[in-house]
């Protein structure tokens, strides 16, 4: 049987609606307001039978006539590319996301692609047209990301559609000063009196100039209508593994020092609480109540006794130095944390260094090291017990999010443990082989991650709903959350580093509209105890031609959505099923393009330029730790890679899947960026193949969470001396984990380039200098996805395989 990743499925949807004058809400579902009345999701995957002629470039003008003629850019995205002949398809620099074909006025106010991105920037009019293109329709969101500019609106009246509860936004239409038409369900609503006044211009009678209607991302300060209870305080509980294994790894010293350094920067206000629980074979609590001369092992209390918290953090690493306890009672410690946190809600941060061996939630080792390189199916990708999922759901119900830091050199069954974060909207961090002395790169990464983790913005007791134009429906969500009703995500905690994805289908024809809109509303409590609603609205054109659907394909968004779908498939079915489905996604799409193209020669492997990177990205996905076979992969590392693909924002996923490779030993100022007083070189991106490496060069590989600087044996000694601070290649140590700050032009140029790459990152990568003959060389070469390995195709072989599958 042939495997495909279904773009549609069968699910019921809620039909709750709330009018602005509804009675006091009794659940978060009614609080944010329901979706359309009576909409149901009846989706089926239809077979491809119909064929329509594919317009040539000369015919494009009339095909796109409804959108003001074909632009040069659109013609370029449809240019047929023979992938077997055109080998250099990688753009010289990271390609920006495709720009939707909208009027300038709409384009200016549209949502940033960093926040909201659709797999198709031209929305097909019907499900039949979408099926014909064989591309997935979905959204990728980064709803709580750090923003430098965010219009915050304080108003007694938050204006929403009376029917579908959409928040007023730049894409509504004003029929006159007193009436506006919803852009999602088309209902006509009254403009409230208060909305007639514009607080920015201090003028009256221009509702269309208010900030809510001028910005596609806004944040409202919510009234008591949006609260079920008084906003909760910021409450942080740290659960610390203090078994022999944990103490020996040295993580406790790093954690305690990091929290001491950042204690004053924890988000919160005067109501903030902080607490600690330690565990080995037993669970220990600490009394930090004011008035005590020193902390006592007892129970959690508040942060006002700051000196007691500091005393405890200074004392903790030494308290367990001579422990002989090797057992881990993680389950009972989590149950205790749940009881402690239930009255308020908040965040539990768990540090674990081994397999839980005692009490509720105990686990046995399921990994067979002999099967790590198996080319057959990989077992145990799902949890061994439902204990951690059930606990997470209990936590979510009490507004408790659980984050997991796993620092382990042995198998710890992350597939089971990660459920505690996945279903409580938490995050998972993993540091394999962590040791504070023997693994400096991991120690530095852990320190940097903690710095960000402890100080980043946090939202408590959050819910998120995504609404879309009538006729479109959402049927599957990806990310860390609990789906409280069919279209409402419960996020006990929300953080600025998490991404989400959704799959959609087209229920009813969109022929009566030229625009489709999507709106994500995130209702949360800030760390200062304010109830806020962050709203993002995206607008895209609706098209009727297959060529336009292909022209508007956003290949990075498509690849990320398919990655999410493949992870689900590998757990619900099997890894080989998921891999086959990814290959078939490429085969189906290119077959659909060929079948509907009147001017495409049969020889070669032809893709429209907009999709030319599709086979490359899918091959790169197949070589990811999450999905690869035949290459030795520890089970926990595979599962962590799956967690990352399911919960990271798009840009982070793309760096992970298809890293950026640059030659940096010969960078010049030619075409450099001049920012402030810095000169930032712009070396071109290189294909991920060893063919591009030379022994005379130094090459930087940026994989998102890790960076490698590969230094060739015959690399220019000036570069080695001026950038790395060593006389020659032979004197370079094999375990360098940072670039020194040297007062040389070469050094400044190199550091300026790396700093520029890291500018928008929230988590800084681990850094490895790799010598041509070092042990880290293997992990560097595993990222060169265009090359052949013992168990996987080269890029060229993969193209031939796709071509062969298409001719079956």
CSV table of N, CA and C in Angstrom, one decimal, residues 352-498:
chain,number,residue,atom,x,y,z
A,352,UNK,N,16.6,16.3,35.3
A,352,UNK,CA,16.7,14.9,35.4
A,352,UNK,C,17.9,14.4,34.7
A,353,UNK,N,18.6,13.4,35.4
A,353,UNK,CA,19.9,12.9,34.8
A,353,UNK,C,19.9,11.4,34.5
A,354,UNK,N,18.7,10.7,34.7
A,354,UNK,CA,18.7,9.3,34.5
A,354,UNK,C,17.3,8.8,34.3
A,355,UNK,N,17.2,7.5,34.1
A,355,UNK,CA,15.9,6.8,34.0
A,355,UNK,C,15.2,6.8,35.3
A,356,UNK,N,14.0,7.2,35.5
A,356,UNK,CA,13.3,7.1,36.8
A,356,UNK,C,13.1,5.7,37.2
A,357,UNK,N,13.5,5.3,38.4
A,357,UNK,CA,13.6,3.9,38.8
A,357,UNK,C,12.7,3.6,40.0
A,358,UNK,N,12.1,4.5,40.6
A,358,UNK,CA,11.3,4.2,41.8
A,358,UNK,C,9.9,4.9,41.8
A,359,UNK,N,8.9,4.2,42.4
A,359,UNK,CA,7.6,4.8,42.6
A,359,UNK,C,6.8,4.9,41.3
A,360,UNK,N,5.8,5.8,41.4
A,360,UNK,CA,4.9,6.0,40.2
A,360,UNK,C,5.8,6.5,39.0
A,361,UNK,N,5.5,6.1,37.8
A,361,UNK,CA,6.2,6.5,36.6
A,361,UNK,C,7.5,5.9,36.4
A,362,UNK,N,7.9,4.8,37.2
A,362,UNK,CA,9.2,4.2,37.0
A,362,UNK,C,9.3,3.6,35.6
A,363,UNK,N,10.5,3.6,35.0
A,363,UNK,CA,10.6,3.1,33.6
A,363,UNK,C,11.8,2.1,33.6
A,364,UNK,N,11.7,1.2,32.6
A,364,UNK,CA,12.8,0.3,32.3
A,364,UNK,C,13.4,0.7,31.0
A,365,UNK,N,14.7,0.3,30.8
A,365,UNK,CA,15.4,0.6,29.6
A,365,UNK,C,14.7,-0.2,28.4
A,366,UNK,N,14.4,0.5,27.4
A,366,UNK,CA,13.8,-0.1,26.2
A,366,UNK,C,14.7,-0.1,25.0
A,367,UNK,N,15.9,0.5,25.1
A,367,UNK,CA,16.8,0.6,24.0
A,367,UNK,C,17.7,-0.6,23.8
A,368,UNK,N,17.8,-1.1,22.6
A,368,UNK,CA,18.7,-2.1,22.3
A,368,UNK,C,19.8,-1.4,21.4
A,369,UNK,N,21.0,-1.2,22.0
A,369,UNK,CA,22.1,-0.5,21.3
A,369,UNK,C,22.5,-1.1,20.0
A,370,UNK,N,22.2,-2.5,19.9
A,370,UNK,CA,22.5,-3.1,18.6
A,370,UNK,C,21.6,-2.7,17.5
A,371,UNK,N,20.5,-2.1,17.8
A,371,UNK,CA,19.5,-1.7,16.7
A,371,UNK,C,19.6,-0.2,16.4
A,372,UNK,N,20.7,0.5,16.9
A,372,UNK,CA,20.7,1.9,16.6
A,372,UNK,C,20.9,2.2,15.1
A,373,UNK,N,21.6,1.3,14.4
A,373,UNK,CA,21.8,1.5,13.0
A,373,UNK,C,20.8,0.8,12.1
A,374,UNK,N,19.7,0.3,12.7
A,374,UNK,CA,18.8,-0.5,11.9
A,374,UNK,C,18.2,0.3,10.7
A,375,UNK,N,18.1,-0.5,9.6
A,375,UNK,CA,17.5,0.1,8.4
A,375,UNK,C,16.0,-0.2,8.4
A,376,UNK,N,15.6,-1.1,9.4
A,376,UNK,CA,14.2,-1.4,9.5
A,376,UNK,C,13.5,-0.4,10.4
A,377,UNK,N,12.4,-0.9,10.9
A,377,UNK,CA,11.6,0.1,11.8
A,377,UNK,C,12.3,0.3,13.1
A,378,UNK,N,12.2,1.5,13.6
A,378,UNK,CA,12.7,1.8,14.9
A,378,UNK,C,11.5,1.7,15.9
A,379,UNK,N,11.8,1.0,17.0
A,379,UNK,CA,10.8,0.7,18.0
A,379,UNK,C,10.8,1.8,19.2
A,380,UNK,N,9.8,1.8,19.9
A,380,UNK,CA,9.7,2.6,21.2
A,380,UNK,C,9.9,4.1,21.0
A,381,UNK,N,9.2,4.6,19.9
A,381,UNK,CA,9.2,6.1,19.7
A,381,UNK,C,8.1,6.7,20.5
A,382,UNK,N,7.1,5.9,20.9
A,382,UNK,CA,6.0,6.4,21.8
A,382,UNK,C,6.3,6.1,23.2
A,383,UNK,N,5.5,6.7,24.1
A,383,UNK,CA,5.7,6.5,25.6
A,383,UNK,C,5.5,5.0,26.0
A,384,UNK,N,6.2,4.6,27.1
A,384,UNK,CA,6.0,3.3,27.6
A,384,UNK,C,4.9,3.2,28.6
A,385,UNK,N,4.5,4.4,29.1
A,385,UNK,CA,3.4,4.5,30.1
A,385,UNK,C,2.6,5.8,29.9
A,386,UNK,N,1.4,5.8,30.3
A,386,UNK,CA,0.6,7.1,30.1
A,386,UNK,C,0.7,7.9,31.4
A,387,UNK,N,1.6,7.5,32.4
A,387,UNK,CA,1.7,8.3,33.6
A,387,UNK,C,2.0,9.7,33.4
A,388,UNK,N,3.0,10.0,32.5
A,388,UNK,CA,3.5,11.4,32.3
A,388,UNK,C,2.5,12.2,31.5
A,389,UNK,N,1.8,11.6,30.6
A,389,UNK,CA,0.8,12.3,29.9
A,389,UNK,C,-0.4,12.7,30.8
A,390,UNK,N,-0.8,11.7,31.6
A,390,UNK,CA,-1.9,12.0,32.5
A,390,UNK,C,-1.6,13.1,33.5
A,391,UNK,N,-0.4,13.0,34.0
A,391,UNK,CA,0.1,14.0,35.0
A,391,UNK,C,0.1,15.4,34.3
A,392,UNK,N,0.6,15.4,33.0
A,392,UNK,CA,0.6,16.7,32.3
A,392,UNK,C,-0.8,17.3,32.1
A,393,UNK,N,-1.7,16.4,31.8
A,393,UNK,CA,-3.1,16.9,31.6
A,393,UNK,C,-3.7,17.4,32.9
A,394,UNK,N,-3.4,16.8,34.0
A,394,UNK,CA,-3.8,17.3,35.3
A,394,UNK,C,-3.1,18.6,35.6
A,395,UNK,N,-1.9,18.7,35.3
A,395,UNK,CA,-1.1,20.0,35.4
A,395,UNK,C,-1.8,21.1,34.6
A,396,UNK,N,-2.0,20.8,33.3
A,396,UNK,CA,-2.6,21.7,32.4
A,396,UNK,C,-4.0,22.3,32.9
A,397,UNK,N,-4.8,21.4,33.5
A,397,UNK,CA,-6.1,21.8,34.1
A,397,UNK,C,-5.9,22.7,35.2
A,398,UNK,N,-4.8,22.7,35.9
A,398,UNK,CA,-4.5,23.6,37.0
A,398,UNK,C,-3.6,24.8,36.6
A,399,UNK,N,-3.4,24.9,35.3
A,399,UNK,CA,-2.5,26.0,34.8
A,399,UNK,C,-1.1,25.9,35.2
A,400,UNK,N,-0.6,24.6,35.2
A,400,UNK,CA,0.8,24.4,35.5
A,400,UNK,C,1.5,23.8,34.3
A,401,UNK,N,2.6,24.5,33.8
A,401,UNK,CA,3.4,24.1,32.7
A,401,UNK,C,4.6,23.4,33.3
A,402,UNK,N,5.1,22.3,32.6
A,402,UNK,CA,6.3,21.6,33.1
A,402,UNK,C,7.3,21.6,32.0
A,403,UNK,N,8.5,22.1,32.3
A,403,UNK,CA,9.7,22.1,31.4
A,403,UNK,C,10.7,21.1,31.9
A,404,UNK,N,11.3,20.4,30.9
A,404,UNK,CA,12.2,19.3,31.3
A,404,UNK,C,13.6,19.6,30.7
A,405,UNK,N,14.6,19.5,31.6
A,405,UNK,CA,16.0,19.6,31.2
A,405,UNK,C,16.5,18.2,31.5
A,406,UNK,N,16.9,17.4,30.4
A,406,UNK,CA,17.4,16.1,30.6
A,406,UNK,C,18.9,16.2,30.3
A,407,UNK,N,19.7,15.8,31.3
A,407,UNK,CA,21.2,15.9,31.2
A,407,UNK,C,21.7,14.5,31.5
A,408,UNK,N,21.9,13.7,30.4
A,408,UNK,CA,22.1,12.3,30.7
A,408,UNK,C,23.0,11.7,29.7
A,409,UNK,N,23.9,10.8,30.2
A,409,UNK,CA,24.8,10.1,29.3
A,409,UNK,C,24.2,8.7,29.0
A,410,UNK,N,23.2,8.2,29.7
A,410,UNK,CA,22.6,6.9,29.5
A,410,UNK,C,21.2,7.1,29.0
A,411,UNK,N,20.6,6.1,28.4
A,411,UNK,CA,19.2,6.1,27.9
A,411,UNK,C,18.3,6.4,29.1
A,412,UNK,N,17.4,7.4,28.9
A,412,UNK,CA,16.5,7.9,29.9
A,412,UNK,C,15.0,7.8,29.5
A,413,UNK,N,14.7,7.2,28.4
A,413,UNK,CA,13.4,7.1,27.8
A,413,UNK,C,12.7,8.5,27.7
A,414,UNK,N,13.3,9.3,26.9
A,414,UNK,CA,12.7,10.7,26.6
A,414,UNK,C,11.4,10.6,26.0
A,415,UNK,N,11.1,9.5,25.2
A,415,UNK,CA,9.8,9.3,24.6
A,415,UNK,C,8.7,9.3,25.6
A,416,UNK,N,9.0,8.7,26.8
A,416,UNK,CA,8.0,8.8,27.9
A,416,UNK,C,8.0,10.1,28.7
A,417,UNK,N,9.2,10.5,29.0
A,417,UNK,CA,9.4,11.7,29.9
A,417,UNK,C,8.9,13.0,29.2
A,418,UNK,N,9.1,13.1,27.9
A,418,UNK,CA,8.8,14.3,27.2
A,418,UNK,C,7.3,14.6,27.2
A,419,UNK,N,6.4,13.6,27.5
A,419,UNK,CA,5.0,13.8,27.5
A,419,UNK,C,4.6,14.8,28.6
A,420,UNK,N,5.4,14.9,29.7
A,420,UNK,CA,5.0,15.8,30.8
A,420,UNK,C,5.1,17.2,30.3
A,421,UNK,N,6.0,17.5,29.3
A,421,UNK,CA,6.1,18.9,28.8
A,421,UNK,C,5.2,19.0,27.6
A,422,UNK,N,5.1,18.0,26.7
A,422,UNK,CA,4.3,18.1,25.5
A,422,UNK,C,2.8,18.5,25.8
A,423,UNK,N,2.2,17.9,26.8
A,423,UNK,CA,0.8,18.1,27.0
A,423,UNK,C,0.5,19.2,28.0
A,424,UNK,N,1.6,19.8,28.6
A,424,UNK,CA,1.3,20.9,29.5
A,424,UNK,C,1.9,22.2,28.9
A,425,UNK,N,2.2,22.2,27.6
A,425,UNK,CA,2.7,23.3,26.9
A,425,UNK,C,4.1,23.8,27.4
A,426,UNK,N,4.9,22.8,27.8
A,426,UNK,CA,6.2,23.1,28.3
A,426,UNK,C,7.2,22.9,27.2
A,427,UNK,N,8.5,23.0,27.6
A,427,UNK,CA,9.6,22.8,26.6
A,427,UNK,C,10.5,21.7,27.1
A,428,UNK,N,11.2,21.1,26.1
A,428,UNK,CA,12.2,20.0,26.4
A,428,UNK,C,13.6,20.5,26.0
A,429,UNK,N,14.6,20.3,26.9
A,429,UNK,CA,16.0,20.6,26.6
A,429,UNK,C,16.8,19.3,26.9
A,430,UNK,N,17.7,19.0,26.0
A,430,UNK,CA,18.4,17.7,26.2
A,430,UNK,C,19.9,18.0,25.9
A,431,UNK,N,20.7,17.4,26.9
A,431,UNK,CA,22.2,17.6,26.8
A,431,UNK,C,22.8,16.2,27.0
A,432,UNK,N,22.9,15.4,25.9
A,432,UNK,CA,23.5,14.1,26.0
A,432,UNK,C,24.9,14.2,26.4
A,433,UNK,N,25.4,13.2,27.2
A,433,UNK,CA,26.7,13.1,27.7
A,433,UNK,C,27.2,14.4,28.4
A,434,UNK,N,26.2,15.0,29.1
A,434,UNK,CA,26.6,16.3,29.9
A,434,UNK,C,27.6,15.9,31.0
A,435,UNK,N,28.7,16.7,31.0
A,435,UNK,CA,29.6,16.7,32.2
A,435,UNK,C,30.3,18.0,32.3
A,436,UNK,N,30.3,18.6,33.5
A,436,UNK,CA,30.9,19.9,33.6
A,436,UNK,C,32.4,20.0,33.4
A,437,UNK,N,33.1,18.9,33.4
A,437,UNK,CA,34.5,19.0,33.1
A,437,UNK,C,34.9,18.4,31.8
A,438,UNK,N,34.3,17.2,31.5
A,438,UNK,CA,34.7,16.4,30.3
A,438,UNK,C,34.0,16.9,29.0
A,439,UNK,N,32.9,17.7,29.2
A,439,UNK,CA,32.2,18.1,28.0
A,439,UNK,C,31.9,19.6,28.1
A,440,UNK,N,33.0,20.4,27.8
A,440,UNK,CA,32.8,21.9,28.0
A,440,UNK,C,31.8,22.5,27.0
A,441,UNK,N,31.7,22.0,25.8
A,441,UNK,CA,30.7,22.5,24.8
A,441,UNK,C,29.3,22.4,25.4
A,442,UNK,N,29.0,21.2,25.9
A,442,UNK,CA,27.6,21.0,26.5
A,442,UNK,C,27.4,21.9,27.7
A,443,UNK,N,28.5,22.1,28.6
A,443,UNK,CA,28.4,22.9,29.7
A,443,UNK,C,28.1,24.4,29.3
A,444,UNK,N,28.8,24.9,28.3
A,444,UNK,CA,28.6,26.2,27.9
A,444,UNK,C,27.2,26.4,27.3
A,445,UNK,N,26.7,25.4,26.5
A,445,UNK,CA,25.4,25.5,25.9
A,445,UNK,C,24.3,25.5,27.0
A,446,UNK,N,24.5,24.6,28.1
A,446,UNK,CA,23.6,24.6,29.2
A,446,UNK,C,23.5,25.9,29.9
A,447,UNK,N,24.7,26.6,30.1
A,447,UNK,CA,24.8,27.9,30.8
A,447,UNK,C,24.0,28.9,29.9
A,448,UNK,N,24.3,29.0,28.6
A,448,UNK,CA,23.6,29.9,27.7
A,448,UNK,C,22.1,29.7,27.7
A,449,UNK,N,21.7,28.4,27.6
A,449,UNK,CA,20.3,28.1,27.6
A,449,UNK,C,19.6,28.5,28.8
A,450,UNK,N,20.2,28.3,30.0
A,450,UNK,CA,19.6,28.7,31.3
A,450,UNK,C,19.5,30.2,31.4
A,451,UNK,N,20.5,30.9,30.9
A,451,UNK,CA,20.4,32.4,30.9
A,451,UNK,C,19.2,32.9,30.2
A,452,UNK,N,19.0,32.3,29.0
A,452,UNK,CA,17.8,32.7,28.2
A,452,UNK,C,16.5,32.2,28.9
A,453,UNK,N,16.5,31.0,29.3
A,453,UNK,CA,15.3,30.3,29.9
A,453,UNK,C,14.8,31.1,31.1
A,454,UNK,N,15.7,31.4,32.0
A,454,UNK,CA,15.3,32.0,33.3
A,454,UNK,C,14.8,33.5,33.1
A,455,UNK,N,15.3,34.1,32.1
A,455,UNK,CA,15.0,35.6,32.0
A,455,UNK,C,14.0,35.9,30.9
A,456,UNK,N,13.7,34.9,30.0
A,456,UNK,CA,12.8,35.2,28.9
A,456,UNK,C,11.3,35.5,29.4
A,457,UNK,N,10.6,36.2,28.6
A,457,UNK,CA,9.2,36.6,28.9
A,457,UNK,C,8.4,35.3,29.1
A,458,UNK,N,7.4,35.3,29.9
A,458,UNK,CA,6.5,34.2,30.1
A,458,UNK,C,5.1,34.6,30.2
A,459,UNK,N,4.2,33.8,29.7
A,459,UNK,CA,2.7,34.1,29.8
A,459,UNK,C,2.1,32.9,30.6
A,460,UNK,N,1.2,33.2,31.5
A,460,UNK,CA,0.6,32.1,32.3
A,460,UNK,C,-0.9,32.0,31.9
A,461,UNK,N,-1.5,30.8,32.3
A,461,UNK,CA,-2.9,30.5,32.1
A,461,UNK,C,-3.4,31.0,30.7
A,462,UNK,N,-2.8,30.5,29.6
A,462,UNK,CA,-3.1,31.1,28.3
A,462,UNK,C,-4.0,30.1,27.5
A,463,UNK,N,-4.7,30.7,26.6
A,463,UNK,CA,-5.4,29.9,25.6
A,463,UNK,C,-5.2,30.6,24.2
A,464,UNK,N,-5.2,29.8,23.2
A,464,UNK,CA,-5.0,30.3,21.8
A,464,UNK,C,-6.0,29.7,20.9
A,465,UNK,N,-6.7,30.6,20.1
A,465,UNK,CA,-7.6,30.1,19.1
A,465,UNK,C,-7.2,30.7,17.7
A,466,UNK,N,-7.3,29.9,16.7
A,466,UNK,CA,-7.1,30.4,15.4
A,466,UNK,C,-8.4,30.3,14.6
A,467,UNK,N,-8.7,31.5,14.0
A,467,UNK,CA,-9.9,31.6,13.2
A,467,UNK,C,-9.5,31.8,11.7
A,468,UNK,N,-10.4,31.4,10.8
A,468,UNK,CA,-10.1,31.6,9.4
A,468,UNK,C,-11.3,31.9,8.6
A,469,UNK,N,-11.1,32.5,7.4
A,469,UNK,CA,-12.2,32.8,6.5
A,469,UNK,C,-13.3,31.7,6.4
A,470,UNK,N,-14.5,32.1,6.3
A,470,UNK,CA,-15.6,31.1,6.2
A,470,UNK,C,-15.3,30.3,4.9
A,471,UNK,N,-15.4,29.0,5.1
A,471,UNK,CA,-15.1,28.1,4.0
A,471,UNK,C,-13.9,27.3,4.2
A,472,UNK,N,-12.9,27.9,5.0
A,472,UNK,CA,-11.7,27.2,5.4
A,472,UNK,C,-11.9,26.6,6.8
A,473,UNK,N,-11.3,25.4,7.0
A,473,UNK,CA,-11.4,24.9,8.4
A,473,UNK,C,-10.1,24.2,8.8
A,474,UNK,N,-9.8,24.3,10.1
A,474,UNK,CA,-8.6,23.7,10.7
A,474,UNK,C,-8.9,22.4,11.2
A,475,UNK,N,-8.0,21.4,11.0
A,475,UNK,CA,-8.3,20.0,11.5
A,475,UNK,C,-7.2,19.4,12.3
A,476,UNK,N,-6.0,19.8,12.2
A,476,UNK,CA,-4.9,19.2,13.0
A,476,UNK,C,-3.9,20.3,13.5
A,477,UNK,N,-3.6,20.1,14.8
A,477,UNK,CA,-2.6,21.1,15.4
A,477,UNK,C,-1.3,20.4,15.7
A,478,UNK,N,-0.2,21.1,15.6
A,478,UNK,CA,1.1,20.5,16.0
A,478,UNK,C,1.8,21.5,17.0
A,479,UNK,N,2.5,20.9,18.0
A,479,UNK,CA,3.2,21.7,19.0
A,479,UNK,C,3.0,21.2,20.4
A,480,UNK,N,3.3,21.9,21.4
A,480,UNK,CA,3.2,21.5,22.8
A,480,UNK,C,2.0,22.2,23.4
A,481,UNK,N,0.9,21.5,23.7
A,481,UNK,CA,-0.3,22.1,24.2
A,481,UNK,C,-1.3,21.0,24.5
A,482,UNK,N,-2.4,21.3,25.0
A,482,UNK,CA,-3.6,20.4,25.2
A,482,UNK,C,-4.7,21.0,24.4
A,483,UNK,N,-5.3,20.2,23.5
A,483,UNK,CA,-6.5,20.8,22.8
A,483,UNK,C,-7.7,20.7,23.7
A,484,UNK,N,-8.2,21.8,24.2
A,484,UNK,CA,-9.3,21.8,25.1
A,484,UNK,C,-10.6,21.6,24.5
A,485,UNK,N,-10.8,22.2,23.3
A,485,UNK,CA,-12.0,21.9,22.5
A,485,UNK,C,-11.4,21.9,21.1
A,486,UNK,N,-12.2,21.5,20.1
A,486,UNK,CA,-11.6,21.3,18.7
A,486,UNK,C,-10.7,22.4,18.2
A,487,UNK,N,-11.0,23.6,18.6
A,487,UNK,CA,-10.2,24.7,18.0
A,487,UNK,C,-9.5,25.6,19.1
A,488,UNK,N,-9.5,25.2,20.3
A,488,UNK,CA,-8.9,26.0,21.4
A,488,UNK,C,-7.7,25.3,22.0
A,489,UNK,N,-6.6,25.9,22.0
A,489,UNK,CA,-5.4,25.3,22.5
A,489,UNK,C,-5.2,25.8,24.0
A,490,UNK,N,-5.0,24.9,24.9
A,490,UNK,CA,-4.7,25.3,26.3
A,490,UNK,C,-3.2,25.3,26.5
A,491,UNK,N,-2.7,26.5,26.9
A,491,UNK,CA,-1.2,26.7,27.1
A,491,UNK,C,-1.1,27.1,28.6
A,492,UNK,N,-0.8,26.2,29.5
A,492,UNK,CA,-0.6,26.6,30.9
A,492,UNK,C,0.5,27.7,31.0
A,493,UNK,N,1.5,27.5,30.2
A,493,UNK,CA,2.6,28.6,30.1
A,493,UNK,C,2.8,28.8,28.6
A,494,UNK,N,3.1,30.0,28.2
A,494,UNK,CA,3.5,30.3,26.8
A,494,UNK,C,4.8,31.0,26.9
A,495,UNK,N,5.7,30.6,26.0
A,495,UNK,CA,7.1,31.3,26.0
A,495,UNK,C,7.4,31.8,24.5
A,496,UNK,N,8.3,32.7,24.4
A,496,UNK,CA,8.6,33.3,23.1
A,496,UNK,C,9.4,32.5,22.1
A,497,UNK,N,9.7,31.3,22.5
A,497,UNK,CA,10.6,30.4,21.7
A,497,UNK,C,9.9,29.3,21.1
A,498,UNK,N,8.6,29.1,21.3
A,498,UNK,CA,7.8,28.0,20.8
A,498,UNK,C,7.1,28.3,19.5
